[in-house]
Amino acid sequence: MNYYESSNLKRLPELIRLAPSASKLFLAFENEIYQEMNTLSLKTKELIALAVAHVTGCPYCIDEHAKRLKALGGTREEAFEAVLVATSTRAGAILSHATHLLPSFDEVKPENQETPMNPEHPNHPNCFC
């Protein structure tokens, strides 16, 4: 089985039938953003969507938003620059989060105190990542 067969998208109606009310709300939300709100151009929205699709790693969204961007006159250079902006932003967020490791290293604990471990999984730290 290939997890990312484009033909899987043809099954979206099945999912919509499983949660029609929530699906209707989501589709209305998406329609309002893309069709009714006009502060940003549709091309700009597609550049943002393409960049976010790369951050989330969704091949369906990457494909769809790249095609939409191209149809709106977007270029490969614009698309890749948007992806690079997302790359830089994500890397910057990771780097700035690294400041949280410093207090852990600065903490002084008694020599006989061990790092807390997850009681259900004794070889794993007490976090859920």
PDB file of C-alpha atoms in Angstrom:
ATOM      1  CA  MET A   1       0.000   0.000   0.000  1.00  0.00           C
ATOM      2  CA  ASN A   2       1.256   3.455  -0.843  1.00  0.00           C
ATOM      3  CA  TYR A   3       0.129   5.870   1.871  1.00  0.00           C
ATOM      4  CA  TYR A   4       0.069   8.831  -0.473  1.00  0.00           C
ATOM      5  CA  GLU A   5      -1.847   7.664  -3.514  1.00  0.00           C
ATOM      6  CA  SER A   6      -3.538  10.691  -5.051  1.00  0.00           C
ATOM      7  CA  SER A   7      -6.556   8.482  -5.688  1.00  0.00           C
ATOM      8  CA  ASN A   8      -7.121   8.426  -1.909  1.00  0.00           C
ATOM      9  CA  LEU A   9      -8.492  11.958  -2.202  1.00  0.00           C
ATOM     10  CA  LYS A  10     -11.462  10.548  -4.107  1.00  0.00           C
ATOM     11  CA  ARG A  11     -12.507   9.020  -0.786  1.00  0.00           C
ATOM     12  CA  LEU A  12     -12.967  12.376   0.963  1.00  0.00           C
ATOM     13  CA  PRO A  13     -16.770  12.133   0.539  1.00  0.00           C
ATOM     14  CA  GLU A  14     -16.662   9.007   2.718  1.00  0.00           C
ATOM     15  CA  LEU A  15     -15.051  11.008   5.504  1.00  0.00           C
ATOM     16  CA  ILE A  16     -17.521  13.852   5.045  1.00  0.00           C
ATOM     17  CA  ARG A  17     -20.387  11.388   5.490  1.00  0.00           C
ATOM     18  CA  LEU A  18     -18.863  10.215   8.775  1.00  0.00           C
ATOM     19  CA  ALA A  19     -19.031  13.737  10.252  1.00  0.00           C
ATOM     20  CA  PRO A  20     -21.338  15.816   8.072  1.00  0.00           C
ATOM     21  CA  SER A  21     -21.871  18.676  10.511  1.00  0.00           C
ATOM     22  CA  ALA A  22     -18.186  19.167  11.309  1.00  0.00           C
ATOM     23  CA  SER A  23     -17.319  18.775   7.620  1.00  0.00           C
ATOM     24  CA  LYS A  24     -19.862  21.400   6.644  1.00  0.00           C
ATOM     25  CA  LEU A  25     -18.377  23.827   9.179  1.00  0.00           C
ATOM     26  CA  PHE A  26     -14.834  23.172   7.989  1.00  0.00           C
ATOM     27  CA  LEU A  27     -15.741  23.598   4.320  1.00  0.00           C
ATOM     28  CA  ALA A  28     -17.616  26.829   5.096  1.00  0.00           C
ATOM     29  CA  PHE A  29     -14.581  28.088   7.034  1.00  0.00           C
ATOM     30  CA  GLU A  30     -12.252  27.234   4.165  1.00  0.00           C
ATOM     31  CA  ASN A  31     -14.596  28.826   1.624  1.00  0.00           C
ATOM     32  CA  GLU A  32     -14.810  32.028   3.641  1.00  0.00           C
ATOM     33  CA  ILE A  33     -11.021  32.290   3.863  1.00  0.00           C
ATOM     34  CA  TYR A  34     -10.298  31.559   0.214  1.00  0.00           C
ATOM     35  CA  GLN A  35     -13.351  33.090  -1.482  1.00  0.00           C
ATOM     36  CA  GLU A  36     -14.923  35.737   0.726  1.00  0.00           C
ATOM     37  CA  MET A  37     -11.998  37.354   2.535  1.00  0.00           C
ATOM     38  CA  ASN A  38     -10.127  39.589   0.127  1.00  0.00           C
ATOM     39  CA  THR A  39      -7.475  41.460   2.094  1.00  0.00           C
ATOM     40  CA  LEU A  40      -4.851  39.066   0.713  1.00  0.00           C
ATOM     41  CA  SER A  41      -4.804  38.079  -2.921  1.00  0.00           C
ATOM     42  CA  LEU A  42      -5.637  34.484  -3.758  1.00  0.00           C
ATOM     43  CA  LYS A  43      -2.077  34.074  -5.047  1.00  0.00           C
ATOM     44  CA  THR A  44      -0.671  35.204  -1.680  1.00  0.00           C
ATOM     45  CA  LYS A  45      -2.988  32.793   0.124  1.00  0.00           C
ATOM     46  CA  GLU A  46      -1.740  29.962  -2.080  1.00  0.00           C
ATOM     47  CA  LEU A  47       1.896  30.898  -1.358  1.00  0.00           C
ATOM     48  CA  ILE A  48       1.135  30.783   2.377  1.00  0.00           C
ATOM     49  CA  ALA A  49      -0.751  27.497   2.012  1.00  0.00           C
ATOM     50  CA  LEU A  50       2.112  25.974   0.031  1.00  0.00           C
ATOM     51  CA  ALA A  51       4.643  27.022   2.666  1.00  0.00           C
ATOM     52  CA  VAL A  52       2.481  25.648   5.489  1.00  0.00           C
ATOM     53  CA  ALA A  53       1.940  22.410   3.557  1.00  0.00           C
ATOM     54  CA  HIS A  54       5.693  21.918   3.577  1.00  0.00           C
ATOM     55  CA  VAL A  55       5.875  22.537   7.324  1.00  0.00           C
ATOM     56  CA  THR A  56       3.091  20.034   7.975  1.00  0.00           C
ATOM     57  CA  GLY A  57       4.542  17.626   5.418  1.00  0.00           C
ATOM     58  CA  CYS A  58       1.280  16.972   3.570  1.00  0.00           C
ATOM     59  CA  PRO A  59       2.008  15.784   0.021  1.00  0.00           C
ATOM     60  CA  TYR A  60      -1.653  16.198  -0.966  1.00  0.00           C
ATOM     61  CA  CYS A  61      -1.608  19.864   0.094  1.00  0.00           C
ATOM     62  CA  ILE A  62       1.780  20.486  -1.507  1.00  0.00           C
ATOM     63  CA  ASP A  63       0.486  19.135  -4.814  1.00  0.00           C
ATOM     64  CA  GLU A  64      -2.846  20.937  -4.690  1.00  0.00           C
ATOM     65  CA  HIS A  65      -1.530  24.328  -3.597  1.00  0.00           C
ATOM     66  CA  ALA A  66       1.365  24.198  -6.077  1.00  0.00           C
ATOM     67  CA  LYS A  67      -1.127  23.563  -8.895  1.00  0.00           C
ATOM     68  CA  ARG A  68      -3.404  26.366  -7.677  1.00  0.00           C
ATOM     69  CA  LEU A  69      -0.461  28.755  -7.383  1.00  0.00           C
ATOM     70  CA  LYS A  70       0.697  27.919 -10.897  1.00  0.00           C
ATOM     71  CA  ALA A  71      -2.831  28.486 -12.247  1.00  0.00           C
ATOM     72  CA  LEU A  72      -2.775  31.946 -10.644  1.00  0.00           C
ATOM     73  CA  GLY A  73       0.461  32.813 -12.435  1.00  0.00           C
ATOM     74  CA  GLY A  74       2.790  31.833  -9.620  1.00  0.00           C
ATOM     75  CA  THR A  75       6.315  30.839 -10.553  1.00  0.00           C
ATOM     76  CA  ARG A  76       8.649  28.129  -9.318  1.00  0.00           C
ATOM     77  CA  GLU A  77      10.859  30.845  -7.894  1.00  0.00           C
ATOM     78  CA  GLU A  78       7.978  32.328  -5.859  1.00  0.00           C
ATOM     79  CA  ALA A  79       6.922  28.892  -4.672  1.00  0.00           C
ATOM     80  CA  PHE A  80      10.413  27.926  -3.583  1.00  0.00           C
ATOM     81  CA  GLU A  81      11.012  31.281  -1.897  1.00  0.00           C
ATOM     82  CA  ALA A  82       7.817  30.751   0.123  1.00  0.00           C
ATOM     83  CA  VAL A  83       9.069  27.281   1.089  1.00  0.00           C
ATOM     84  CA  LEU A  84      12.426  28.775   2.106  1.00  0.00           C
ATOM     85  CA  VAL A  85      10.656  31.366   4.266  1.00  0.00           C
ATOM     86  CA  ALA A  86       8.826  28.510   6.002  1.00  0.00           C
ATOM     87  CA  THR A  87      12.110  26.610   6.338  1.00  0.00           C
ATOM     88  CA  SER A  88      13.854  29.595   7.885  1.00  0.00           C
ATOM     89  CA  THR A  89      10.953  30.321  10.227  1.00  0.00           C
ATOM     90  CA  ARG A  90      10.765  26.691  11.393  1.00  0.00           C
ATOM     91  CA  ALA A  91      14.531  26.540  11.907  1.00  0.00           C
ATOM     92  CA  GLY A  92      14.421  29.830  13.818  1.00  0.00           C
ATOM     93  CA  ALA A  93      11.669  28.498  16.054  1.00  0.00           C
ATOM     94  CA  ILE A  94      13.720  25.402  16.814  1.00  0.00           C
ATOM     95  CA  LEU A  95      16.775  27.525  17.530  1.00  0.00           C
ATOM     96  CA  SER A  96      14.881  29.880  19.843  1.00  0.00           C
ATOM     97  CA  HIS A  97      13.354  26.898  21.653  1.00  0.00           C
ATOM     98  CA  ALA A  98      16.886  25.710  22.359  1.00  0.00           C
ATOM     99  CA  THR A  99      17.041  28.454  24.993  1.00  0.00           C
ATOM    100  CA  HIS A 100      14.796  26.170  27.082  1.00  0.00           C
ATOM    101  CA  LEU A 101      17.544  23.574  27.344  1.00  0.00           C
ATOM    102  CA  LEU A 102      19.919  25.991  29.083  1.00  0.00           C
ATOM    103  CA  PRO A 103      18.036  26.154  32.410  1.00  0.00           C
ATOM    104  CA  SER A 104      18.001  22.350  32.496  1.00  0.00           C
ATOM    105  CA  PHE A 105      21.774  22.311  32.243  1.00  0.00           C
ATOM    106  CA  ASP A 106      22.111  25.177  34.717  1.00  0.00           C
ATOM    107  CA  GLU A 107      20.002  23.406  37.344  1.00  0.00           C
ATOM    108  CA  VAL A 108      22.009  22.014  40.229  1.00  0.00           C
ATOM    109  CA  LYS A 109      20.524  18.876  41.741  1.00  0.00           C
ATOM    110  CA  PRO A 110      21.740  16.679  44.579  1.00  0.00           C
ATOM    111  CA  GLU A 111      24.155  13.966  43.443  1.00  0.00           C
ATOM    112  CA  ASN A 112      21.853  11.131  44.527  1.00  0.00           C
ATOM    113  CA  GLN A 113      18.758  12.527  42.745  1.00  0.00           C
ATOM    114  CA  GLU A 114      17.943  10.766  39.481  1.00  0.00           C
ATOM    115  CA  THR A 115      16.121  12.210  36.502  1.00  0.00           C
ATOM    116  CA  PRO A 116      12.394  11.469  36.839  1.00  0.00           C
ATOM    117  CA  MET A 117      11.281   8.656  34.563  1.00  0.00           C
ATOM    118  CA  ASN A 118       7.905   7.656  33.223  1.00  0.00           C
ATOM    119  CA  PRO A 119       6.520   4.994  35.624  1.00  0.00           C
ATOM    120  CA  GLU A 120       4.773   3.123  32.804  1.00  0.00           C
ATOM    121  CA  HIS A 121       7.957   3.041  30.731  1.00  0.00           C
ATOM    122  CA  PRO A 122      10.932   3.081  33.104  1.00  0.00           C
ATOM    123  CA  ASN A 123      13.499   3.582  30.315  1.00  0.00           C
ATOM    124  CA  HIS A 124      11.751   6.686  28.952  1.00  0.00           C
ATOM    125  CA  PRO A 125      11.950  10.231  30.329  1.00  0.00           C
ATOM    126  CA  ASN A 126       8.942  11.728  32.033  1.00  0.00           C
ATOM    127  CA  CYS A 127       7.685  13.529  28.935  1.00  0.00           C
ATOM    128  CA  PHE A 128       5.394  12.579  26.091  1.00  0.00           C
ATOM    129  CA  CYS A 129       7.378  13.489  22.992  1.00  0.00           C
TER     130      CYS A 129
END
